[in-house]
Amino acid sequence: MANILLTGGTGYIGAHTAVFLIESGHTPILLDNFCNSSPKVAQRIEQITGVLPKVIEMDVLDTTALTEVLKTEHIEAIIHFAALKAVGESVEKPLAYYQNNVTGTLSVLDAMQRAGVHHIVLSSSATVYGEKGVPPMREDAPLSATNPYGQTKVMMEQIIRDVAVAQKDLRYAMLRYFNPVGAHPSGLIGEHPRGIPNNLMPYIQQVAVGLRERLSVFGNDYPTADGTGERDYIHVMDLARGHVLAVARLLAGNDSFTVNLGTGQPVTVLQMIHAFEQASGQTIAHTIAPRRAGDVASVYADPNLAKQLLNFTTEYSVNDMCRDAWVWQSRNPNGYEDA
Ligand code: NAD
Ligand code: UD1
């Protein structure tokens, strides 16, 4: 049982992972600068688990302070979630993205070396497969990116691989998430993006509660089952459990590894709309719109390596994703502002 630092720990995926870590007997410590999250999430985690996790307000760019935290909290592993993640914004503000995500990762690795911490789990993304990959995506596919956000993830991975060559005792797990959706079934924690959502599920959720009028379906002429884009949506509960398995594998002394976390099942935009309508009893007003620049027809995981290395398979269905997203959204239409 280990003390594990979660950078970006009060964010969407970090909060769900904290719940699983606590339930597995670990002690997560949540470090965040709250640029895209709320400290109120800690009380919600306590409501779910009975344990109030420690929250530290800090920027990962502050290497000196981070090093101190690693030492004083006796940290054995870091899960590095902290990053900016909006693709469109990264095109507008590339410097902010490279500074926060790439320099932030350098700072984390530097602090780890200074404090003698040897295990890191990185939040990577299916975005590293670029636009030329042919699904199902395998971990040994060539990496590329089509926007600054994606570039930062390619770079973050590469930096960690290079540092691990030089530092023989460093062990890493790169987790390439496909499309995380849903919420804890209690409806106490979930995702509430600031501003207009870029991603499909948060947009659907906001239409369902009346925050947005209608969804634009970006293209219906793709070579897919119904012409709309296909993605591999993974319930955040499954994703969070994958982190516990990954960190346990590292702490058990195994070698570094890189795995996809996805279901392996493609789901179209229209299928997701219908599943959400079924789960929520709401009608999701939608209009077919032109394709979104940079989108591809189909992206889904080859989930076999995660099964082999971590014995990881997903347990939640698309209907579960929609049900839990709806419970969260309908109880917290304004996110943690309602707390
Ligand atoms: P999120 O925005 O909810 O969480 C990220 C957290 O990091 C936020 O709480 C934010 O305040 C914090 N943060 C950002 N910069 C920081 C800094 N410099 N110092 C301290 N804290 C900082 O996002 P999420 O969906 O939970 O994503 C977590 C990670 O997973 C990110 O690295 C993201 O790129 C990656 N990822 C997310 C998705 C997705 O669709 N949600 C998909 C693939 C990969
Ligand atoms: C997004 C990110 C990608 C990230 C991935 C995982 C973009 C451009 N890319 O991609 O970097 O790794 O999430 O979280 O943001 N759609 C609509 N209407 C909408 C929104 C989306 O029809 O309002 C469609 C899209 O065209 C796509 C599908 O829904 O076919 C999923 O879109 P989205 O949720 O943005 O995820 P990705 O495109 O996979």
CSV table of C-alpha atoms and ligand atoms in Angstrom, one decimal:
chain,number,residue,atom,x,y,z
A,1,MET,CA,0.0,0.0,0.0
A,2,ALA,CA,1.6,3.2,-1.2
A,3,ASN,CA,1.5,7.0,-1.0
A,4,ILE,CA,0.8,8.1,-4.5
A,5,LEU,CA,0.9,11.7,-5.8
A,6,LEU,CA,-1.7,12.5,-8.4
A,7,THR,CA,-0.7,15.7,-10.3
A,8,GLY,CA,-4.0,17.1,-11.7
A,9,GLY,CA,-5.6,15.0,-9.0
A,10,THR,CA,-8.8,17.1,-8.6
A,11,GLY,CA,-9.5,16.9,-12.3
A,12,TYR,CA,-12.0,14.5,-14.0
A,13,ILE,CA,-9.9,11.4,-14.3
A,14,GLY,CA,-7.8,12.1,-11.3
A,15,ALA,CA,-10.8,12.3,-9.0
A,16,HIS,CA,-12.1,8.9,-10.2
A,17,THR,CA,-8.7,7.4,-9.9
A,18,ALA,CA,-8.4,8.7,-6.3
A,19,VAL,CA,-11.6,6.8,-5.4
A,20,PHE,CA,-10.2,3.5,-6.7
A,21,LEU,CA,-6.8,4.1,-5.1
A,22,ILE,CA,-8.5,4.7,-1.7
A,23,GLU,CA,-10.7,1.7,-2.2
A,24,SER,CA,-7.6,-0.4,-2.9
A,25,GLY,CA,-5.9,0.7,0.3
A,26,HIS,CA,-3.5,3.2,-1.2
A,27,THR,CA,-3.2,6.9,-0.1
A,28,PRO,CA,-3.6,9.3,-2.9
A,29,ILE,CA,-2.4,12.9,-2.5
A,30,LEU,CA,-4.0,15.3,-4.9
A,31,LEU,CA,-1.9,18.1,-6.2
A,32,ASP,CA,-3.5,20.7,-8.5
A,33,ASN,CA,-3.4,24.4,-9.4
A,34,PHE,CA,-7.2,24.3,-10.0
A,35,CYS,CA,-6.9,25.8,-13.4
A,36,ASN,CA,-9.5,23.4,-14.6
A,37,SER,CA,-11.0,21.9,-11.4
A,38,SER,CA,-12.4,22.6,-8.0
A,39,PRO,CA,-11.0,21.7,-4.6
A,40,LYS,CA,-14.6,20.8,-3.6
A,41,VAL,CA,-14.0,17.5,-5.3
A,42,ALA,CA,-12.2,16.3,-2.1
A,43,GLN,CA,-15.4,16.4,-0.1
A,44,ARG,CA,-17.2,14.4,-2.8
A,45,ILE,CA,-14.5,11.8,-2.7
A,46,GLU,CA,-14.9,11.6,1.1
A,47,GLN,CA,-18.7,11.1,0.6
A,48,ILE,CA,-18.0,8.1,-1.7
A,49,THR,CA,-15.1,6.5,0.2
A,50,GLY,CA,-15.3,7.8,3.8
A,51,VAL,CA,-11.7,9.1,3.4
A,52,LEU,CA,-11.0,12.8,2.8
A,53,PRO,CA,-7.9,12.9,0.6
A,54,LYS,CA,-5.2,15.4,1.1
A,55,VAL,CA,-5.3,18.2,-1.5
A,56,ILE,CA,-2.2,20.4,-2.1
A,57,GLU,CA,-2.6,23.6,-4.2
A,58,MET,CA,0.5,23.8,-6.3
A,59,ASP,CA,1.7,24.2,-9.9
A,60,VAL,CA,3.7,21.3,-11.2
A,61,LEU,CA,6.1,23.9,-12.8
A,62,ASP,CA,7.3,24.7,-9.3
A,63,THR,CA,10.0,22.0,-9.2
A,64,THR,CA,11.4,23.0,-5.8
A,65,ALA,CA,8.0,22.9,-4.0
A,66,LEU,CA,7.2,19.7,-5.8
A,67,THR,CA,10.4,18.1,-4.7
A,68,GLU,CA,9.6,19.0,-1.1
A,69,VAL,CA,6.1,17.4,-1.4
A,70,LEU,CA,7.6,14.2,-2.8
A,71,LYS,CA,10.0,14.0,0.2
A,72,THR,CA,7.7,15.0,3.0
A,73,GLU,CA,4.8,12.9,1.8
A,74,HIS,CA,7.0,9.8,1.3
A,75,ILE,CA,5.7,9.4,-2.3
A,76,GLU,CA,6.4,6.1,-4.0
A,77,ALA,CA,4.7,6.7,-7.3
A,78,ILE,CA,3.3,9.7,-9.3
A,79,ILE,CA,0.4,9.6,-11.6
A,80,HIS,CA,0.9,12.6,-13.8
A,81,PHE,CA,-2.5,13.8,-15.0
A,82,ALA,CA,-1.8,17.5,-14.9
A,83,ALA,CA,-2.1,19.0,-18.4
A,84,LEU,CA,-4.1,21.3,-20.5
A,85,LYS,CA,-6.3,19.3,-22.9
A,86,ALA,CA,-8.4,21.3,-25.2
A,87,VAL,CA,-7.4,20.7,-28.8
A,88,GLY,CA,-8.8,23.9,-30.3
A,89,GLU,CA,-7.3,26.1,-27.5
A,90,SER,CA,-3.9,24.5,-28.1
A,91,VAL,CA,-4.0,25.7,-31.7
A,92,GLU,CA,-4.7,29.3,-30.4
A,93,LYS,CA,-2.3,29.1,-27.5
A,94,PRO,CA,0.5,26.7,-28.4
A,95,LEU,CA,3.0,28.3,-26.0
A,96,ALA,CA,0.7,27.8,-23.0
A,97,TYR,CA,0.3,24.1,-24.0
A,98,TYR,CA,4.0,23.4,-24.5
A,99,GLN,CA,4.9,25.3,-21.4
A,100,ASN,CA,2.3,23.6,-19.2
A,101,ASN,CA,2.4,20.1,-20.6
A,102,VAL,CA,6.0,19.6,-21.7
A,103,THR,CA,7.8,21.8,-19.2
A,104,GLY,CA,5.4,20.5,-16.5
A,105,THR,CA,6.6,16.9,-17.4
A,106,LEU,CA,10.2,18.0,-17.2
A,107,SER,CA,9.6,19.5,-13.8
A,108,VAL,CA,7.9,16.3,-12.5
A,109,LEU,CA,10.8,14.2,-13.8
A,110,ASP,CA,13.4,16.6,-12.3
A,111,ALA,CA,11.6,16.6,-8.9
A,112,MET,CA,11.4,12.8,-9.0
A,113,GLN,CA,15.1,12.5,-9.6
A,114,ARG,CA,15.9,15.0,-6.8
A,115,ALA,CA,13.6,13.2,-4.3
A,116,GLY,CA,14.5,9.6,-5.4
A,117,VAL,CA,11.0,8.7,-6.7
A,118,HIS,CA,11.2,6.0,-9.4
A,119,HIS,CA,7.7,5.2,-10.6
A,120,ILE,CA,5.6,7.4,-13.0
A,121,VAL,CA,2.3,6.7,-14.7
A,122,LEU,CA,1.6,9.1,-17.5
A,123,SER,CA,-1.8,10.2,-18.9
A,124,SER,CA,-1.3,9.8,-22.6
A,125,SER,CA,-3.9,9.7,-25.3
A,126,ALA,CA,-5.1,8.0,-28.5
A,127,THR,CA,-4.3,11.3,-30.1
A,128,VAL,CA,-0.6,10.1,-30.4
A,129,TYR,CA,-1.7,7.8,-33.2
A,130,GLY,CA,-2.3,10.8,-35.4
A,131,GLU,CA,-4.6,10.7,-38.4
A,132,LYS,CA,-2.9,8.1,-40.6
A,133,GLY,CA,-3.4,5.1,-38.3
A,134,VAL,CA,-5.7,2.3,-39.2
A,135,PRO,CA,-7.9,1.0,-36.4
A,136,PRO,CA,-7.7,-1.0,-34.2
A,137,MET,CA,-4.8,1.0,-33.0
A,138,ARG,CA,-1.8,-1.0,-31.6
A,139,GLU,CA,0.8,0.4,-29.2
A,140,ASP,CA,3.6,-0.2,-31.7
A,141,ALA,CA,2.0,2.0,-34.4
A,142,PRO,CA,4.1,5.1,-35.4
A,143,LEU,CA,3.3,8.2,-33.4
A,144,SER,CA,2.3,11.6,-34.8
A,145,ALA,CA,0.1,14.5,-34.0
A,146,THR,CA,-2.1,17.0,-35.8
A,147,ASN,CA,-2.2,19.8,-33.3
A,148,PRO,CA,-0.1,21.3,-30.4
A,149,TYR,CA,-2.0,19.3,-27.7
A,150,GLY,CA,-1.3,16.1,-29.5
A,151,GLN,CA,2.3,17.1,-30.0
A,152,THR,CA,2.7,17.7,-26.3
A,153,LYS,CA,1.5,14.1,-25.6
A,154,VAL,CA,4.0,12.7,-28.2
A,155,MET,CA,6.7,14.8,-26.6
A,156,MET,CA,5.8,13.9,-23.0
A,157,GLU,CA,6.0,10.2,-23.9
A,158,GLN,CA,9.4,10.6,-25.7
A,159,ILE,CA,10.9,12.6,-22.8
A,160,ILE,CA,10.0,9.9,-20.3
A,161,ARG,CA,11.4,7.2,-22.5
A,162,ASP,CA,14.6,9.1,-22.9
A,163,VAL,CA,15.0,9.8,-19.2
A,164,ALA,CA,14.3,6.1,-18.5
A,165,VAL,CA,17.3,5.2,-20.7
A,166,ALA,CA,19.6,7.5,-18.7
A,167,GLN,CA,18.1,6.7,-15.2
A,168,LYS,CA,18.2,2.9,-14.9
A,169,ASP,CA,15.9,2.8,-11.9
A,170,LEU,CA,13.1,4.8,-13.4
A,171,ARG,CA,10.0,2.8,-14.3
A,172,TYR,CA,7.1,4.3,-16.3
A,173,ALA,CA,3.6,3.3,-17.5
A,174,MET,CA,2.2,5.2,-20.4
A,175,LEU,CA,-1.6,4.9,-20.5
A,176,ARG,CA,-3.1,5.9,-23.9
A,177,TYR,CA,-6.7,6.7,-23.1
A,178,PHE,CA,-9.3,6.5,-25.8
A,179,ASN,CA,-12.5,8.6,-25.1
A,180,PRO,CA,-13.2,8.8,-21.4
A,181,VAL,CA,-16.9,9.4,-20.6
A,182,GLY,CA,-19.4,8.8,-17.8
A,183,ALA,CA,-19.1,9.5,-14.1
A,184,HIS,CA,-19.0,7.7,-10.7
A,185,PRO,CA,-22.4,5.9,-10.5
A,186,SER,CA,-23.2,7.9,-7.3
A,187,GLY,CA,-23.4,11.1,-9.4
A,188,LEU,CA,-21.1,12.8,-6.9
A,189,ILE,CA,-18.1,13.3,-9.2
A,190,GLY,CA,-18.0,13.8,-12.9
A,191,GLU,CA,-16.8,16.1,-15.7
A,192,HIS,CA,-17.9,19.7,-16.1
A,193,PRO,CA,-15.9,21.4,-18.8
A,194,ARG,CA,-15.6,25.2,-18.6
A,195,GLY,CA,-17.3,27.1,-21.5
A,196,ILE,CA,-18.6,25.4,-24.6
A,197,PRO,CA,-17.7,21.7,-24.6
A,198,ASN,CA,-15.5,20.5,-27.4
A,199,ASN,CA,-16.2,16.8,-26.9
A,200,LEU,CA,-19.3,14.8,-27.8
A,201,MET,CA,-20.5,13.5,-24.4
A,202,PRO,CA,-20.2,16.7,-22.4
A,203,TYR,CA,-22.1,18.4,-25.2
A,204,ILE,CA,-24.8,15.8,-25.2
A,205,GLN,CA,-25.1,16.1,-21.4
A,206,GLN,CA,-25.5,19.8,-21.6
A,207,VAL,CA,-28.2,19.6,-24.3
A,208,ALA,CA,-30.0,17.1,-22.0
A,209,VAL,CA,-30.2,19.5,-19.1
A,210,GLY,CA,-31.0,22.5,-21.3
A,211,LEU,CA,-27.7,24.3,-21.0
A,212,ARG,CA,-27.3,24.0,-24.8
A,213,GLU,CA,-30.0,24.1,-27.5
A,214,ARG,CA,-28.8,21.4,-29.9
A,215,LEU,CA,-25.9,19.3,-30.8
A,216,SER,CA,-24.2,19.6,-34.2
A,217,VAL,CA,-23.3,16.1,-35.6
A,218,PHE,CA,-20.0,16.7,-37.4
A,219,GLY,CA,-20.4,14.8,-40.7
A,220,ASN,CA,-22.7,11.9,-41.7
A,221,ASP,CA,-20.7,10.8,-44.8
A,222,TYR,CA,-17.9,8.9,-43.2
A,223,PRO,CA,-17.4,5.2,-44.2
A,224,THR,CA,-18.9,4.0,-40.9
A,225,ALA,CA,-22.0,2.0,-39.9
A,226,ASP,CA,-24.3,5.1,-40.2
A,227,GLY,CA,-22.0,7.7,-41.7
A,228,THR,CA,-21.1,9.4,-38.4
A,229,GLY,CA,-17.7,9.3,-36.7
A,230,GLU,CA,-16.7,6.2,-34.7
A,231,ARG,CA,-14.8,6.4,-31.4
A,232,ASP,CA,-13.9,4.1,-28.6
A,233,TYR,CA,-15.7,5.5,-25.5
A,234,ILE,CA,-14.4,4.1,-22.2
A,235,HIS,CA,-16.3,4.6,-18.9
A,236,VAL,CA,-14.2,6.7,-16.5
A,237,MET,CA,-14.7,3.9,-13.8
A,238,ASP,CA,-13.0,1.4,-16.1
A,239,LEU,CA,-10.3,3.9,-16.9
A,240,ALA,CA,-9.6,4.7,-13.3
A,241,ARG,CA,-9.4,1.0,-12.4
A,242,GLY,CA,-6.8,0.7,-15.1
A,243,HIS,CA,-4.5,3.2,-13.3
A,244,VAL,CA,-4.6,1.1,-10.1
A,245,LEU,CA,-3.6,-2.0,-12.1
A,246,ALA,CA,-0.8,0.0,-13.8
A,247,VAL,CA,0.6,1.5,-10.6
A,248,ALA,CA,0.5,-1.9,-8.9
A,249,ARG,CA,2.4,-3.5,-11.8
A,250,LEU,CA,5.1,-0.9,-11.5
A,251,LEU,CA,5.3,-1.1,-7.7
A,252,ALA,CA,5.7,-4.9,-8.0
A,253,GLY,CA,9.0,-4.3,-9.7
A,254,ASN,CA,8.0,-5.0,-13.3
A,255,ASP,CA,9.5,-3.2,-16.4
A,256,SER,CA,8.1,-0.1,-17.9
A,257,PHE,CA,5.2,-0.4,-20.4
A,258,THR,CA,2.9,1.4,-22.7
A,259,VAL,CA,-0.8,0.3,-23.1
A,260,ASN,CA,-4.0,1.5,-24.7
A,261,LEU,CA,-7.0,1.9,-22.3
A,262,GLY,CA,-10.1,1.4,-24.5
A,263,THR,CA,-12.9,-1.1,-25.0
A,264,GLY,CA,-11.9,-2.0,-28.6
A,265,GLN,CA,-15.5,-1.3,-29.6
A,266,PRO,CA,-16.3,1.5,-32.0
A,267,VAL,CA,-19.5,3.5,-31.3
A,268,THR,CA,-20.9,6.1,-33.8
A,269,VAL,CA,-22.2,9.6,-32.9
A,270,LEU,CA,-25.8,8.6,-33.7
A,271,GLN,CA,-25.5,5.4,-31.6
A,272,MET,CA,-24.3,7.5,-28.7
A,273,ILE,CA,-27.1,10.0,-29.0
A,274,HIS,CA,-29.7,7.2,-29.1
A,275,ALA,CA,-28.1,5.4,-26.1
A,276,PHE,CA,-28.1,8.7,-24.1
A,277,GLU,CA,-31.8,9.3,-25.0
A,278,GLN,CA,-32.7,5.9,-23.8
A,279,ALA,CA,-30.7,6.3,-20.5
A,280,SER,CA,-32.0,9.8,-19.7
A,281,GLY,CA,-35.5,9.8,-21.2
A,282,GLN,CA,-34.6,13.2,-22.7
A,283,THR,CA,-34.6,14.1,-26.4
A,284,ILE,CA,-31.2,15.2,-27.7
A,285,ALA,CA,-32.0,17.8,-30.4
A,286,HIS,CA,-29.3,17.5,-33.1
A,287,THR,CA,-28.6,18.7,-36.6
A,288,ILE,CA,-26.2,17.2,-39.2
A,289,ALA,CA,-23.3,19.7,-39.7
A,290,PRO,CA,-20.2,19.7,-41.9
A,291,ARG,CA,-17.2,17.5,-40.8
A,292,ARG,CA,-15.0,19.0,-38.1
A,293,ALA,CA,-11.5,20.0,-39.4
A,294,GLY,CA,-8.9,17.4,-38.4
A,295,ASP,CA,-11.5,14.6,-37.5
A,296,VAL,CA,-11.1,11.1,-38.8
A,297,ALA,CA,-13.8,8.5,-39.5
A,298,SER,CA,-12.8,5.9,-37.0
A,299,VAL,CA,-10.5,5.5,-34.0
A,300,TYR,CA,-10.6,2.5,-31.6
A,301,ALA,CA,-8.2,0.6,-29.5
A,302,ASP,CA,-6.6,-2.8,-29.9
A,303,PRO,CA,-7.1,-3.7,-26.2
A,304,ASN,CA,-5.1,-6.9,-26.2
A,305,LEU,CA,-1.9,-5.7,-24.7
A,306,ALA,CA,-3.7,-4.1,-21.7
A,307,LYS,CA,-5.4,-7.5,-21.2
A,308,GLN,CA,-2.1,-9.3,-21.4
A,309,LEU,CA,0.0,-7.1,-19.1
A,310,LEU,CA,-2.6,-5.8,-16.7
A,311,ASN,CA,-5.4,-8.3,-17.0
A,312,PHE,CA,-7.5,-5.2,-17.9
A,313,THR,CA,-10.8,-5.5,-19.6
A,314,THR,CA,-13.6,-3.1,-19.5
A,315,GLU,CA,-16.8,-3.8,-17.5
A,316,TYR,CA,-19.1,-0.9,-18.3
A,317,SER,CA,-21.3,-0.7,-21.4
A,318,VAL,CA,-22.3,2.3,-23.5
A,319,ASN,CA,-25.6,2.3,-21.7
A,320,ASP,CA,-23.8,2.4,-18.3
A,321,MET,CA,-21.7,5.4,-19.6
A,322,CYS,CA,-24.9,7.3,-20.6
A,323,ARG,CA,-26.8,6.4,-17.4
A,324,ASP,CA,-23.9,7.5,-15.1
A,325,ALA,CA,-23.2,10.7,-17.1
A,326,TRP,CA,-26.9,11.6,-16.8
A,327,VAL,CA,-27.0,11.0,-13.1
A,328,TRP,CA,-24.0,13.3,-12.6
A,329,GLN,CA,-25.2,16.0,-15.0
A,330,SER,CA,-28.8,16.1,-13.9
A,331,ARG,CA,-27.8,16.3,-10.2
A,332,ASN,CA,-25.0,18.9,-10.9
A,333,PRO,CA,-26.0,20.9,-13.9
A,334,ASN,CA,-23.4,23.5,-13.1
A,335,GLY,CA,-20.7,21.0,-11.9
A,336,TYR,CA,-19.1,21.6,-8.5
A,337,GLU,CA,-20.5,25.1,-8.4
A,338,ASP,CA,-23.7,23.4,-7.0
A,339,ALA,CA,-21.7,21.8,-4.2
B,1,NAD,P1,-8.9,17.8,-16.3
B,1,NAD,O1,-8.7,19.1,-16.9
B,1,NAD,O2,-10.2,17.5,-15.6
B,1,NAD,O3,-7.7,17.4,-15.3
B,1,NAD,C1,-6.4,17.9,-15.4
B,1,NAD,C2,-6.1,18.6,-14.1
B,1,NAD,O4,-4.7,19.1,-14.1
B,1,NAD,C3,-7.0,19.8,-13.7
B,1,NAD,O5,-7.5,19.6,-12.4
B,1,NAD,C4,-6.1,21.0,-13.8
B,1,NAD,O6,-6.5,22.0,-12.9
B,1,NAD,C5,-4.7,20.4,-13.5
B,1,NAD,N1,-3.6,21.1,-14.0
B,1,NAD,C6,-3.3,21.5,-15.3
B,1,NAD,N2,-2.1,22.1,-15.3
B,1,NAD,C7,-1.6,22.1,-14.1
B,1,NAD,C8,-0.4,22.5,-13.5
B,1,NAD,N3,0.6,23.2,-14.3
B,1,NAD,N4,-0.1,22.3,-12.2
B,1,NAD,C9,-1.0,21.7,-11.5
B,1,NAD,N5,-2.2,21.2,-11.9
B,1,NAD,C10,-2.5,21.4,-13.2
B,1,NAD,O7,-8.6,16.7,-17.4
B,1,NAD,P2,-8.8,15.1,-17.4
B,1,NAD,O8,-9.8,14.8,-18.4
B,1,NAD,O9,-8.9,14.6,-16.0
B,1,NAD,O10,-7.4,14.7,-18.0
B,1,NAD,C11,-6.3,14.2,-17.2
B,1,NAD,C12,-5.2,13.8,-18.1
B,1,NAD,O11,-5.6,12.9,-19.1
B,1,NAD,C13,-4.6,15.0,-19.0
B,1,NAD,O12,-3.2,14.8,-19.1
B,1,NAD,C14,-5.2,14.8,-20.3
B,1,NAD,O13,-4.4,15.3,-21.4
B,1,NAD,C15,-5.3,13.3,-20.4
B,1,NAD,N6,-6.3,12.8,-21.4
B,1,NAD,C16,-7.6,13.1,-21.2
B,1,NAD,C17,-8.6,12.7,-22.1
B,1,NAD,C18,-10.0,13.1,-22.0
B,1,NAD,O14,-10.7,13.0,-22.9
B,1,NAD,N7,-10.5,13.5,-20.8
B,1,NAD,C19,-8.2,11.8,-23.1
B,1,NAD,C20,-6.9,11.5,-23.3
B,1,NAD,C21,-5.9,11.9,-22.3
B,2,UD1,C1,-11.0,14.4,-28.9
B,2,UD1,C2,-9.7,15.2,-29.1
B,2,UD1,C3,-8.5,14.2,-29.0
B,2,UD1,C4,-8.6,13.4,-27.7
B,2,UD1,C5,-9.9,12.7,-27.7
B,2,UD1,C6,-10.0,11.8,-26.4
B,2,UD1,C7,-10.5,17.0,-30.6
B,2,UD1,C8,-10.4,17.6,-31.9
B,2,UD1,N1,-9.8,15.9,-30.4
B,2,UD1,O1,-11.1,13.7,-30.1
B,2,UD1,O2,-7.3,15.0,-29.0
B,2,UD1,O3,-7.5,12.5,-27.6
B,2,UD1,O4,-11.0,13.6,-27.7
B,2,UD1,O5,-10.7,12.4,-25.4
B,2,UD1,O6,-11.1,17.6,-29.6
B,2,UD1,N2,-18.7,15.2,-32.4
B,2,UD1,C9,-19.9,15.8,-32.9
B,2,UD1,N3,-20.4,16.9,-32.3
B,2,UD1,C10,-19.8,17.6,-31.3
B,2,UD1,C11,-18.6,17.0,-30.8
B,2,UD1,C12,-18.1,15.8,-31.4
B,2,UD1,O7,-20.5,15.2,-33.8
B,2,UD1,O8,-20.3,18.6,-30.8
B,2,UD1,C13,-18.2,14.0,-33.0
B,2,UD1,C14,-16.8,14.1,-33.6
B,2,UD1,O9,-16.8,14.5,-34.9
B,2,UD1,C15,-16.3,12.7,-33.4
B,2,UD1,C16,-17.0,12.2,-32.1
B,2,UD1,O10,-18.1,13.0,-31.9
B,2,UD1,O11,-16.7,11.9,-34.5
B,2,UD1,C17,-16.2,12.3,-30.9
B,2,UD1,O12,-15.6,13.6,-30.7
B,2,UD1,P1,-14.8,14.1,-29.5
B,2,UD1,O13,-15.6,13.8,-28.2
B,2,UD1,O14,-14.4,15.5,-29.7
B,2,UD1,O15,-13.5,13.1,-29.4
B,2,UD1,P2,-12.4,12.9,-30.5
B,2,UD1,O16,-12.8,13.4,-31.8
B,2,UD1,O17,-12.0,11.4,-30.4
